[in-house]
CSV table of N, CA and C in Angstrom, one decimal:
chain,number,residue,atom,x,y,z
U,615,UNK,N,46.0,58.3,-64.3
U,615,UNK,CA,46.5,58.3,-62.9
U,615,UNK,C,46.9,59.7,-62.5
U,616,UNK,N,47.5,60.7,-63.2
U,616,UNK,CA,47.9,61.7,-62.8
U,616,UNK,C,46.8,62.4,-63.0
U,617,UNK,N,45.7,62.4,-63.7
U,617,UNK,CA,44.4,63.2,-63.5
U,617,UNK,C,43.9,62.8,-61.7
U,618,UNK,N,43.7,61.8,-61.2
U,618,UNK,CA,43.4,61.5,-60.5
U,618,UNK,C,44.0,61.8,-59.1
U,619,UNK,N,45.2,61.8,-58.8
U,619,UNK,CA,46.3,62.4,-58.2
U,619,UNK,C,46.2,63.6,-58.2
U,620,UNK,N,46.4,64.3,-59.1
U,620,UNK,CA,46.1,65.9,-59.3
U,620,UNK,C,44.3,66.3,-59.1
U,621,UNK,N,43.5,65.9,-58.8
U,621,UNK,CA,42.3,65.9,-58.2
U,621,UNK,C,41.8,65.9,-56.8
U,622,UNK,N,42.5,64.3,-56.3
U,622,UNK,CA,42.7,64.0,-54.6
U,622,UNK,C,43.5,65.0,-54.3
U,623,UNK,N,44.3,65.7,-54.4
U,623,UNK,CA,45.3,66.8,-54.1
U,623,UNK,C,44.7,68.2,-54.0
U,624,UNK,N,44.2,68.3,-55.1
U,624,UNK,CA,43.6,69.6,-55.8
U,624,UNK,C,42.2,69.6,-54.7
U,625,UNK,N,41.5,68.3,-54.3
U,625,UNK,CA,40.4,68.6,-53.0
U,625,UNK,C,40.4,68.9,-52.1
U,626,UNK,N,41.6,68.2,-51.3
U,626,UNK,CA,42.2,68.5,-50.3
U,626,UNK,C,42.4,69.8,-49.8
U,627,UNK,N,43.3,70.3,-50.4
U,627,UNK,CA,43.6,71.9,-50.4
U,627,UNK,C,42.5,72.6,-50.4
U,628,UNK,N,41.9,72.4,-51.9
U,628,UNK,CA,40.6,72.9,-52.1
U,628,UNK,C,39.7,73.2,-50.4
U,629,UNK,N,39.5,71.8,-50.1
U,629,UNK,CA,38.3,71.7,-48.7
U,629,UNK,C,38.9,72.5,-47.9
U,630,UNK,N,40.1,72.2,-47.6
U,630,UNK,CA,41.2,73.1,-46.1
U,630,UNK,C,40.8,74.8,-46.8
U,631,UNK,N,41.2,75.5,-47.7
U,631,UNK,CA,41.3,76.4,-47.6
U,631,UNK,C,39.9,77.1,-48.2
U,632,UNK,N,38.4,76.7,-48.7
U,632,UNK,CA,37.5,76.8,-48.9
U,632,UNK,C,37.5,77.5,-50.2
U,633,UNK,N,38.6,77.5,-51.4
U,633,UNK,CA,38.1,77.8,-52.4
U,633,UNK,C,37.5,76.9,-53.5
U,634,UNK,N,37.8,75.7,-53.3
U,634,UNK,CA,37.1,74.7,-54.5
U,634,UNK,C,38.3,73.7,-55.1
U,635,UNK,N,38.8,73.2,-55.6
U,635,UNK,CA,39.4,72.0,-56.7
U,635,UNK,C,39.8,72.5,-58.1
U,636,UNK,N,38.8,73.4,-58.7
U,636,UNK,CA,39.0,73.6,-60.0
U,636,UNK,C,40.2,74.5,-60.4
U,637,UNK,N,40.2,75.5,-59.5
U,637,UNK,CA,41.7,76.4,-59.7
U,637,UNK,C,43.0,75.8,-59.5
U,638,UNK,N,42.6,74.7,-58.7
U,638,UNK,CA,44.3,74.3,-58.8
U,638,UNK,C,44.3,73.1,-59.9
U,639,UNK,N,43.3,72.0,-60.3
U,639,UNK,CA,43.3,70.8,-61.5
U,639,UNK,C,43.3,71.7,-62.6
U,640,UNK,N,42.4,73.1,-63.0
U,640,UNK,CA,43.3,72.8,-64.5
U,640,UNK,C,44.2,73.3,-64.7
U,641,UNK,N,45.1,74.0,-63.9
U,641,UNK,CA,46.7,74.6,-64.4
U,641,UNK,C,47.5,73.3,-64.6
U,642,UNK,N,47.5,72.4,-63.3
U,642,UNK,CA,47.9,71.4,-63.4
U,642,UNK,C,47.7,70.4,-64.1
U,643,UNK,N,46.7,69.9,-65.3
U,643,UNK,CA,46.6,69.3,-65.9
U,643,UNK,C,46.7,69.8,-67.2
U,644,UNK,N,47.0,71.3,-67.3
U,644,UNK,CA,46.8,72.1,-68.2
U,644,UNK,C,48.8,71.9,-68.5
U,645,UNK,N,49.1,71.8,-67.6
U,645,UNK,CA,50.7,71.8,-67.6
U,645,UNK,C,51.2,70.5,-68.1
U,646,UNK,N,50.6,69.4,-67.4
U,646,UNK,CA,50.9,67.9,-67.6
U,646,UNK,C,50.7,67.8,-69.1
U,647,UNK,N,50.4,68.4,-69.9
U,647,UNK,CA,50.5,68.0,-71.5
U,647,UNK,C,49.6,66.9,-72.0
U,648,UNK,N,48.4,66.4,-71.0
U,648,UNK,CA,48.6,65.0,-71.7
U,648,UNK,C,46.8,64.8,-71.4
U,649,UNK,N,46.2,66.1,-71.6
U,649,UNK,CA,44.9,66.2,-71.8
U,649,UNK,C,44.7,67.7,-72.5
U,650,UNK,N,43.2,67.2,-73.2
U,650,UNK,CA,42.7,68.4,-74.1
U,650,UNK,C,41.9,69.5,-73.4
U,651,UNK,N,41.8,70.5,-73.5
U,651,UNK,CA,40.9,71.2,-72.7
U,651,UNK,C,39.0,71.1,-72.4
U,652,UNK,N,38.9,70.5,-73.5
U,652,UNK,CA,37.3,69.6,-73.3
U,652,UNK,C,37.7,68.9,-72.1
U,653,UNK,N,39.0,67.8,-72.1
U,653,UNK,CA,38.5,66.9,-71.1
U,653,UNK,C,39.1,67.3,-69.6
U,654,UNK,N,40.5,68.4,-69.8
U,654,UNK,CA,40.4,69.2,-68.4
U,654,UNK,C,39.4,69.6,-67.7
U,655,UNK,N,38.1,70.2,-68.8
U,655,UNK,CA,36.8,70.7,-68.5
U,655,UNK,C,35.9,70.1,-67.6
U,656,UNK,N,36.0,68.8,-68.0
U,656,UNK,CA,34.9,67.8,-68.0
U,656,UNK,C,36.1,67.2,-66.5
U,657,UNK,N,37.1,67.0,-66.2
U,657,UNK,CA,37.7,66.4,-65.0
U,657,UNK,C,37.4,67.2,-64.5
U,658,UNK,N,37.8,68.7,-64.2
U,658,UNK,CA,37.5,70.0,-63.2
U,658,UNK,C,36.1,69.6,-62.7
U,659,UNK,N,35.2,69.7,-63.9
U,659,UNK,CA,33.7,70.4,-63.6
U,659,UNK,C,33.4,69.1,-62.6
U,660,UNK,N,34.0,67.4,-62.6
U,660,UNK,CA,33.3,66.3,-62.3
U,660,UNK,C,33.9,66.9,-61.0
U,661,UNK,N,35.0,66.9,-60.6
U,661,UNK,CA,35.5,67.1,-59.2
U,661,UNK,C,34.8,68.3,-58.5
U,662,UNK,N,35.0,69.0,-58.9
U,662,UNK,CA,34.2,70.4,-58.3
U,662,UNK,C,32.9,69.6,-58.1
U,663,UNK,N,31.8,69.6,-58.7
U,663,UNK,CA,30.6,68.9,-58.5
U,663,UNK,C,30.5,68.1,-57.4
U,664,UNK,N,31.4,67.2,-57.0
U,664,UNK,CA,31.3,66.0,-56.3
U,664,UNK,C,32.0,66.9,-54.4
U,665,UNK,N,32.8,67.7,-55.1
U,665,UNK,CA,33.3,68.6,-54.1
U,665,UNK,C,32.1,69.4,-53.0
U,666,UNK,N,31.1,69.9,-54.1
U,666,UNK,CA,30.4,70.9,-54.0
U,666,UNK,C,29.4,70.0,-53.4
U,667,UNK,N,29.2,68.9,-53.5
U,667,UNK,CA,27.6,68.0,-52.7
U,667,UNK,C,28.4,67.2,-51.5
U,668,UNK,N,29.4,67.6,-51.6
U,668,UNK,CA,30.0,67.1,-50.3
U,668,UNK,C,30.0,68.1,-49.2
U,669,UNK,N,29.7,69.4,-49.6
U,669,UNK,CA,29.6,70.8,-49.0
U,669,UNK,C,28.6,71.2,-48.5
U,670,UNK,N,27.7,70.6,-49.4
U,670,UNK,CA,26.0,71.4,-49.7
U,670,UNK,C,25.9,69.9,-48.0
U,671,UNK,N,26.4,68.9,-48.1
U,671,UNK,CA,25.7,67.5,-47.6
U,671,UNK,C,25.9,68.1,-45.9
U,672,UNK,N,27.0,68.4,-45.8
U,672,UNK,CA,27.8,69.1,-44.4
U,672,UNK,C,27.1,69.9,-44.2
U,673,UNK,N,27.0,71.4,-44.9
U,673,UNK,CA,25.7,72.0,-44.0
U,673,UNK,C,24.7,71.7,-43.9
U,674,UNK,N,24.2,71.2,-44.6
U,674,UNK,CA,22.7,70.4,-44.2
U,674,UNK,C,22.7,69.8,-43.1
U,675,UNK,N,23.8,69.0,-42.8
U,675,UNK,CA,24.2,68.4,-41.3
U,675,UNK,C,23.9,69.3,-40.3
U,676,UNK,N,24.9,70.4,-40.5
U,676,UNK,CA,25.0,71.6,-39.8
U,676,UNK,C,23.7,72.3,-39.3
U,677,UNK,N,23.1,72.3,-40.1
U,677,UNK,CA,21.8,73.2,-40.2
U,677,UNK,C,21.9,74.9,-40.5
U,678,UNK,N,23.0,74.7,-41.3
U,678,UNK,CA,23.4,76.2,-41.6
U,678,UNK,C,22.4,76.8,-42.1
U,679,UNK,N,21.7,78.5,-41.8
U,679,UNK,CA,21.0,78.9,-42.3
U,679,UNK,C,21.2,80.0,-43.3
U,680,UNK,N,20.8,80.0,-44.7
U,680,UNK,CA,20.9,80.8,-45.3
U,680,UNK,C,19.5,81.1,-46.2
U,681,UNK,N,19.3,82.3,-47.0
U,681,UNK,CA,18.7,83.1,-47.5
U,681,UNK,C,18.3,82.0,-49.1
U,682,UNK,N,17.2,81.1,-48.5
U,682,UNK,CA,16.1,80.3,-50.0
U,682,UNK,C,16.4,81.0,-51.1
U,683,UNK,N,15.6,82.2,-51.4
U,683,UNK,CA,15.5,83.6,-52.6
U,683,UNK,C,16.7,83.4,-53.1
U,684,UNK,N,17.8,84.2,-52.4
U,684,UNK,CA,18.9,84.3,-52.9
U,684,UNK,C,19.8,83.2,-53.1
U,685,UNK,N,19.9,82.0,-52.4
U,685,UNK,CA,20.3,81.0,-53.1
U,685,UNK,C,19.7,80.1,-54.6
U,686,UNK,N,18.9,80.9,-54.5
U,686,UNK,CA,17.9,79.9,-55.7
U,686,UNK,C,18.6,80.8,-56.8
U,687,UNK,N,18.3,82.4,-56.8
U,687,UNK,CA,18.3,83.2,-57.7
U,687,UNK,C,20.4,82.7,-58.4
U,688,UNK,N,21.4,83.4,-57.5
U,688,UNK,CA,22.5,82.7,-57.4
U,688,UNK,C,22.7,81.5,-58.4
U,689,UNK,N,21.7,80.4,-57.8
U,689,UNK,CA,22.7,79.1,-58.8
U,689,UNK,C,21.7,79.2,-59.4
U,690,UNK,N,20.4,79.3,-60.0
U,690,UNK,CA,20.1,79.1,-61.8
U,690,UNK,C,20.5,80.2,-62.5
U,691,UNK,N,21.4,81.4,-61.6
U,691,UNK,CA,21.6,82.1,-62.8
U,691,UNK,C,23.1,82.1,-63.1
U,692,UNK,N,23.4,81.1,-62.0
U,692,UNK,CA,25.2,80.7,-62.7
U,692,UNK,C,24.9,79.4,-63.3
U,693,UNK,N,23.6,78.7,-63.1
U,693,UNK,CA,24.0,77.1,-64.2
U,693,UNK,C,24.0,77.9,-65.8
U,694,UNK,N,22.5,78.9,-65.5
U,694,UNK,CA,23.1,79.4,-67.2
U,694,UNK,C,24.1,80.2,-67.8
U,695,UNK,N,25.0,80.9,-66.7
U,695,UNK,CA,26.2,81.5,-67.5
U,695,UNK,C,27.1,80.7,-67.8
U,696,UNK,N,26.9,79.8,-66.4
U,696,UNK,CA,27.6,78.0,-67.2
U,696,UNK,C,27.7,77.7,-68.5
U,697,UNK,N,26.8,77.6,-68.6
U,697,UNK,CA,26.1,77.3,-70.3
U,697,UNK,C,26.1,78.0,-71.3
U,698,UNK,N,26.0,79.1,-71.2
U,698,UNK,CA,27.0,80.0,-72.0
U,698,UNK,C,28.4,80.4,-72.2
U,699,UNK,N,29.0,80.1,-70.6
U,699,UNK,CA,30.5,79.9,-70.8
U,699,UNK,C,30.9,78.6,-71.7
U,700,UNK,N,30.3,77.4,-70.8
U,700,UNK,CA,30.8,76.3,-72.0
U,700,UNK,C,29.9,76.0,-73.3
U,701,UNK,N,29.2,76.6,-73.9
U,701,UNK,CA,29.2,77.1,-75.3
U,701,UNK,C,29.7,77.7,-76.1
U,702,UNK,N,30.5,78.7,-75.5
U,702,UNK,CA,31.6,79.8,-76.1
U,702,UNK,C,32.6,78.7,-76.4
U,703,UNK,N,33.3,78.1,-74.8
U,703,UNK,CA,34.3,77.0,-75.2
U,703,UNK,C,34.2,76.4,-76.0
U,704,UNK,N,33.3,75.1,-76.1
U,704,UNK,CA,32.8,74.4,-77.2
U,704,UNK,C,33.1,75.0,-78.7
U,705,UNK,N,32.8,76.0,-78.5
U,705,UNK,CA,32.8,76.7,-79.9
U,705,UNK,C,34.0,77.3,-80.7
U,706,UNK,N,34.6,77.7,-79.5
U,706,UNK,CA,36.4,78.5,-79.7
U,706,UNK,C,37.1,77.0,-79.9
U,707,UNK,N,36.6,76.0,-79.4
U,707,UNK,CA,37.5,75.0,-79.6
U,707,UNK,C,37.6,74.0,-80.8
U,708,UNK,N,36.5,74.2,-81.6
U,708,UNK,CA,36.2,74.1,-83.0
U,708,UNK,C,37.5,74.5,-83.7
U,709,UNK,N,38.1,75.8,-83.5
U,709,UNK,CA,39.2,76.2,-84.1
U,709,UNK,C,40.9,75.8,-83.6
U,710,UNK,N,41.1,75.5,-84.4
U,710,UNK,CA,42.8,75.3,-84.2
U,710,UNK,C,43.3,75.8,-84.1
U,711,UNK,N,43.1,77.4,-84.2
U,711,UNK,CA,44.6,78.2,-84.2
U,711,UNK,C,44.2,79.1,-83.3
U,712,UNK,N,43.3,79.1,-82.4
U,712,UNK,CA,43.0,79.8,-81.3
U,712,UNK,C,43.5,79.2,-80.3
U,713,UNK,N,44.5,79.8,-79.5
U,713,UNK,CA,45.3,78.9,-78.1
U,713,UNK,C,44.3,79.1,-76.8
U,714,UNK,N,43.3,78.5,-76.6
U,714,UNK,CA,42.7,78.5,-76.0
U,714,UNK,C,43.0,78.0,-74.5
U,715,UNK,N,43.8,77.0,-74.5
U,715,UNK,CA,44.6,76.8,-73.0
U,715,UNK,C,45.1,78.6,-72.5
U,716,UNK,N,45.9,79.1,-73.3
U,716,UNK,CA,47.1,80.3,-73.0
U,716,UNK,C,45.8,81.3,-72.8
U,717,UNK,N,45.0,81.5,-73.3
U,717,UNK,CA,43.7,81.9,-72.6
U,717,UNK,C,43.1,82.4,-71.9
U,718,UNK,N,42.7,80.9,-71.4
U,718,UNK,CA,42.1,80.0,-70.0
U,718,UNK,C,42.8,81.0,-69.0
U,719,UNK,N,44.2,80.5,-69.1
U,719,UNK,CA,45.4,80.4,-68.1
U,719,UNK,C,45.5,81.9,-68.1
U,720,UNK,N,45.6,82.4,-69.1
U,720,UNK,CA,46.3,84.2,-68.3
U,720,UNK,C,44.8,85.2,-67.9
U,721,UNK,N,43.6,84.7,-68.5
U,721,UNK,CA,42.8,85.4,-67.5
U,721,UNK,C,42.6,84.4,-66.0
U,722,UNK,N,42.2,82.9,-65.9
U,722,UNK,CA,42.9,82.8,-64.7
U,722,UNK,C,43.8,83.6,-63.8
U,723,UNK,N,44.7,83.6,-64.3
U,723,UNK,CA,46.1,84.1,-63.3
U,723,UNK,C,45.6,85.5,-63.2
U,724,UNK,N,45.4,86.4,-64.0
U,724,UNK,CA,44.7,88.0,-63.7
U,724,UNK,C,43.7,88.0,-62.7
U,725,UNK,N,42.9,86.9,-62.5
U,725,UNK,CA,41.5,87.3,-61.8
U,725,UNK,C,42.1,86.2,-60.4
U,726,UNK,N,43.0,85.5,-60.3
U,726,UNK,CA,43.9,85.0,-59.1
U,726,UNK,C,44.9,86.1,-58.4
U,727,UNK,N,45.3,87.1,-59.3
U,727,UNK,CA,46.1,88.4,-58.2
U,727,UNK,C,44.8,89.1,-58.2
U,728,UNK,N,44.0,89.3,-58.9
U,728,UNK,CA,42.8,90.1,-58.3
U,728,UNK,C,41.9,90.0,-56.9
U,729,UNK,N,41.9,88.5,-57.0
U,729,UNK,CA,41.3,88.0,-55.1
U,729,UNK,C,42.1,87.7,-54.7
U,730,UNK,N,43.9,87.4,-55.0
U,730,UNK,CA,44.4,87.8,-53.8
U,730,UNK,C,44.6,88.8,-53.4
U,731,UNK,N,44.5,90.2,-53.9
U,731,UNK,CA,45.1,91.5,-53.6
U,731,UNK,C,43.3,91.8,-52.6
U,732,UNK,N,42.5,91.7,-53.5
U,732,UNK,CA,41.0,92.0,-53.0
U,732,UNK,C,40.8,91.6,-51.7
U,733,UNK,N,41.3,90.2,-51.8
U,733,UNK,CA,40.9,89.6,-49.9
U,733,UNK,C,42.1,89.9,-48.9
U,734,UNK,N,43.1,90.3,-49.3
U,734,UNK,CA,44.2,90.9,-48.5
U,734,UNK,C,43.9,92.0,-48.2
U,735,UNK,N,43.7,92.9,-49.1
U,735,UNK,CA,44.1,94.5,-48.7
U,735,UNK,C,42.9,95.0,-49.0
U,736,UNK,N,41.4,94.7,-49.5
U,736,UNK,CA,40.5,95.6,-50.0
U,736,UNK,C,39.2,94.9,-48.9
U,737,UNK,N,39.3,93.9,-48.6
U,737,UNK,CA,37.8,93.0,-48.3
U,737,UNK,C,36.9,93.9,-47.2
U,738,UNK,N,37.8,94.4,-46.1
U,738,UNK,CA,36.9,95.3,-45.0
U,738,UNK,C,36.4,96.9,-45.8
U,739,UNK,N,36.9,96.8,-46.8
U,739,UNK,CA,37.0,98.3,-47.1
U,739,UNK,C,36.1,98.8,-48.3
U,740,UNK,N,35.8,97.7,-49.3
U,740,UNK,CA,35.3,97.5,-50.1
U,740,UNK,C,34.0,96.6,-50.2
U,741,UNK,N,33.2,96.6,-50.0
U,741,UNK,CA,31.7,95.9,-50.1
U,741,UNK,C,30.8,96.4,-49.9
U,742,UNK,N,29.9,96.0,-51.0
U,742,UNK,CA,28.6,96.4,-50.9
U,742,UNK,C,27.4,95.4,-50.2
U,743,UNK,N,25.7,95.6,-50.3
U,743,UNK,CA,25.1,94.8,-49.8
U,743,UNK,C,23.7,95.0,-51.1
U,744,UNK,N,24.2,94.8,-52.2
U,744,UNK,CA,23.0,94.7,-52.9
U,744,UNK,C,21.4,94.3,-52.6
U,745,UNK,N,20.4,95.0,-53.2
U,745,UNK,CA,19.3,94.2,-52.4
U,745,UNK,C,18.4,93.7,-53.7
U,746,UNK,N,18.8,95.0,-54.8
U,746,UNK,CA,17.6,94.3,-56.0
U,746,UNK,C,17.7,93.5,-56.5
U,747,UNK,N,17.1,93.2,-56.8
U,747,UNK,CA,16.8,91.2,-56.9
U,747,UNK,C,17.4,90.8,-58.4
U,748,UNK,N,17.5,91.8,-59.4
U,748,UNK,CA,18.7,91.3,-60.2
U,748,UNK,C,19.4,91.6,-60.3
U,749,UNK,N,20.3,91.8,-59.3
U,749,UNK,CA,21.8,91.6,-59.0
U,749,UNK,C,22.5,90.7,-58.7
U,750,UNK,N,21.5,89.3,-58.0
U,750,UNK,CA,22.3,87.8,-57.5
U,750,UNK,C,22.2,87.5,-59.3
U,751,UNK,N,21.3,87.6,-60.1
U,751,UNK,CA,20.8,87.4,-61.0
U,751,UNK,C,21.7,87.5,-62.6
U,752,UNK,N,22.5,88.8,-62.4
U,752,UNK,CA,23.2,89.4,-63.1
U,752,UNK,C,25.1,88.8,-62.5
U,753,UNK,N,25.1,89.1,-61.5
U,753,UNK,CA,26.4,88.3,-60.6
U,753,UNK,C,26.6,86.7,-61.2
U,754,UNK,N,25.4,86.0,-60.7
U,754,UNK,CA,25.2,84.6,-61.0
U,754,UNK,C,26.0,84.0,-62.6
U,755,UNK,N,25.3,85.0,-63.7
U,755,UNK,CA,25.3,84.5,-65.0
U,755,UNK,C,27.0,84.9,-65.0
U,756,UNK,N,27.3,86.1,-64.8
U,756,UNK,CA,28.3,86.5,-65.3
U,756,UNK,C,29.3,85.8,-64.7
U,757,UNK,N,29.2,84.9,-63.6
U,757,UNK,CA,30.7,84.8,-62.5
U,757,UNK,C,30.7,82.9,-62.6
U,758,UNK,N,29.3,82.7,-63.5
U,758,UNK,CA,28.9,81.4,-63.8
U,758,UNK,C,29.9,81.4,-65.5
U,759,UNK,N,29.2,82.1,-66.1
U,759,UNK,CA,30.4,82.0,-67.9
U,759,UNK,C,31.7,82.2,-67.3
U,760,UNK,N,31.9,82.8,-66.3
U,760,UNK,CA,33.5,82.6,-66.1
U,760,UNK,C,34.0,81.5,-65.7
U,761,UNK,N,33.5,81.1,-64.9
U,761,UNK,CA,33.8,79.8,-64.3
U,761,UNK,C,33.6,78.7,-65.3
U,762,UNK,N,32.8,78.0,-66.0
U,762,UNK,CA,32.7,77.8,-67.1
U,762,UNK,C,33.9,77.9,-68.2
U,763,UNK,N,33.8,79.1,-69.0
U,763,UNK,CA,34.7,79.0,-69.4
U,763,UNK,C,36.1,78.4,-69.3
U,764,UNK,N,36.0,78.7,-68.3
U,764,UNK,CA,37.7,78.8,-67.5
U,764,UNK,C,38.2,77.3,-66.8
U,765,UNK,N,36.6,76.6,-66.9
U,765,UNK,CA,36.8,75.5,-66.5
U,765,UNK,C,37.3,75.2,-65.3
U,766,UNK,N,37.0,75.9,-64.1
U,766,UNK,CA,37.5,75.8,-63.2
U,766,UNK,C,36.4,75.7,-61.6
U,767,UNK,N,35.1,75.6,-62.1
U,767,UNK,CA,34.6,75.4,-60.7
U,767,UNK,C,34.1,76.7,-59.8
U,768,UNK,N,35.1,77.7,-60.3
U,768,UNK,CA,34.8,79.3,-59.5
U,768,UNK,C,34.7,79.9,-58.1
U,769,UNK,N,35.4,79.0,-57.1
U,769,UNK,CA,35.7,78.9,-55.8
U,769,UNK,C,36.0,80.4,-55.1
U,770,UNK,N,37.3,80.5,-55.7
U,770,UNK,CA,37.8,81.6,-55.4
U,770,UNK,C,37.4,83.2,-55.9
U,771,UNK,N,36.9,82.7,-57.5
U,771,UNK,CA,36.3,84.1,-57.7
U,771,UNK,C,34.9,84.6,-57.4
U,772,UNK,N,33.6,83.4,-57.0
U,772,UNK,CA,32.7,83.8,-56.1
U,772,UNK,C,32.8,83.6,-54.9
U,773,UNK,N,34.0,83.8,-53.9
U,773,UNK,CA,33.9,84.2,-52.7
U,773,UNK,C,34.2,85.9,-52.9
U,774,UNK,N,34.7,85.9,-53.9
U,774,UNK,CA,35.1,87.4,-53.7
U,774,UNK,C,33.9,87.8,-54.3
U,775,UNK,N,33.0,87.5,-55.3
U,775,UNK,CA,31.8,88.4,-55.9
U,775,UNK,C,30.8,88.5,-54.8
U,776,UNK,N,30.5,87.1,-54.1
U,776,UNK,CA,30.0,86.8,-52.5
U,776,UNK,C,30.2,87.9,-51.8
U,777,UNK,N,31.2,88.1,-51.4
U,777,UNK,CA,32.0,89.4,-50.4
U,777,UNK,C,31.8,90.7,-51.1
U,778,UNK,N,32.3,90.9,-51.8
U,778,UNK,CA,31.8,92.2,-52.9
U,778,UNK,C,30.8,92.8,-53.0
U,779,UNK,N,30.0,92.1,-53.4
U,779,UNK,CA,28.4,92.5,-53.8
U,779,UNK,C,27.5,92.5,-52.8
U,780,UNK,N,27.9,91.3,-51.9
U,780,UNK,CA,26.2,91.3,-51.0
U,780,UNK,C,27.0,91.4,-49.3
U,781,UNK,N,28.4,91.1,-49.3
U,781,UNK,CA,28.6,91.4,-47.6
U,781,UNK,C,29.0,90.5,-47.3
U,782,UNK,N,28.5,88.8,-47.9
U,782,UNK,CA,29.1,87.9,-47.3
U,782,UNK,C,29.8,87.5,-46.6
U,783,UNK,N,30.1,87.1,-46.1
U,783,UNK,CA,31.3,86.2,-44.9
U,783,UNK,C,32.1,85.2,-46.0
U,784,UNK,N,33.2,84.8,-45.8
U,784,UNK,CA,33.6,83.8,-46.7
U,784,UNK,C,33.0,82.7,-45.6
């Protein structure tokens, strides 16, 4: 019940303020005591997911236009840093005496004052507009194992790699 509650909550927010679900469910489930980090994993990644085709379904409505190439390049090169983030997990979690929550959580919170400080005081000042074609490529994988890892969906920290690297608009 409280996974579920802390989900509905965590979307909400998530949808109003466009960063995603996952940043705010696993602290908070991470806090609640009463799930393992495989299965915070696996609640984040399901919500986010369900989040994310609820997003994709809207602008399709919309008719938003954006850039085929670089959307393609983008998500298969974040499904496999995915896949390398949650293989690392998987694997760190084999071990017991690695606190892998405490982890999670303080690079979280490092790369949370990093896009707040970045989208406050740096976003007009700081960006580039990458054009070689493995850079969505190299972005993707790396900002994908994070997300991943971290089990969190990656809302917030690819609007800032978004913005950063190629110019984007949030």
């Amino acid at each position: 019940m409280i996974a579920l509650l802390v989900a509905l909550c965590a979307s909400i927010v998530g949808a109003i303020s466009g960063i995603g679900g996952g940043v705010i469910i696993k602290p908070l489930l991470d806090l609640s005591g009463n799930y393992s980090t495989a299965v915070i994993s696996i609640l984040s990644s399901a919500t986010v997911f369900s989040m994310s085709a609820a997003a994709l379904f809207k602008h399709y409505r919309l008719h938003t236009k954006f850039d085929m190439k670089f959307a393609t390049y983008i998500a298969i090169s974040s499904m496999i840093g995915g896949l390398l983030g949650q293989s690392l997990l998987s694997s760190l979690l084999k071990f017991d005496n690695i606190p892998i929550k405490q982890i999670q959580n303080f690079v979280l919170m490092i790369l949370l004052i990093i896009v707040l400080i970045y989208m406050n005081k740096f976003k007009e000042k700081y960006h580039w507009h990458l054009k070689n074609p493995l850079a969505p490529i190299l972005v993707g994988i790396f900002f994908g194992f994070l997300s991943a890892f971290l089990g969190i969906g990656g809302g917030p920290i690819n609007l800032v790699a978004l913005t950063l690297f190629f110019s984007m608009n949030t």
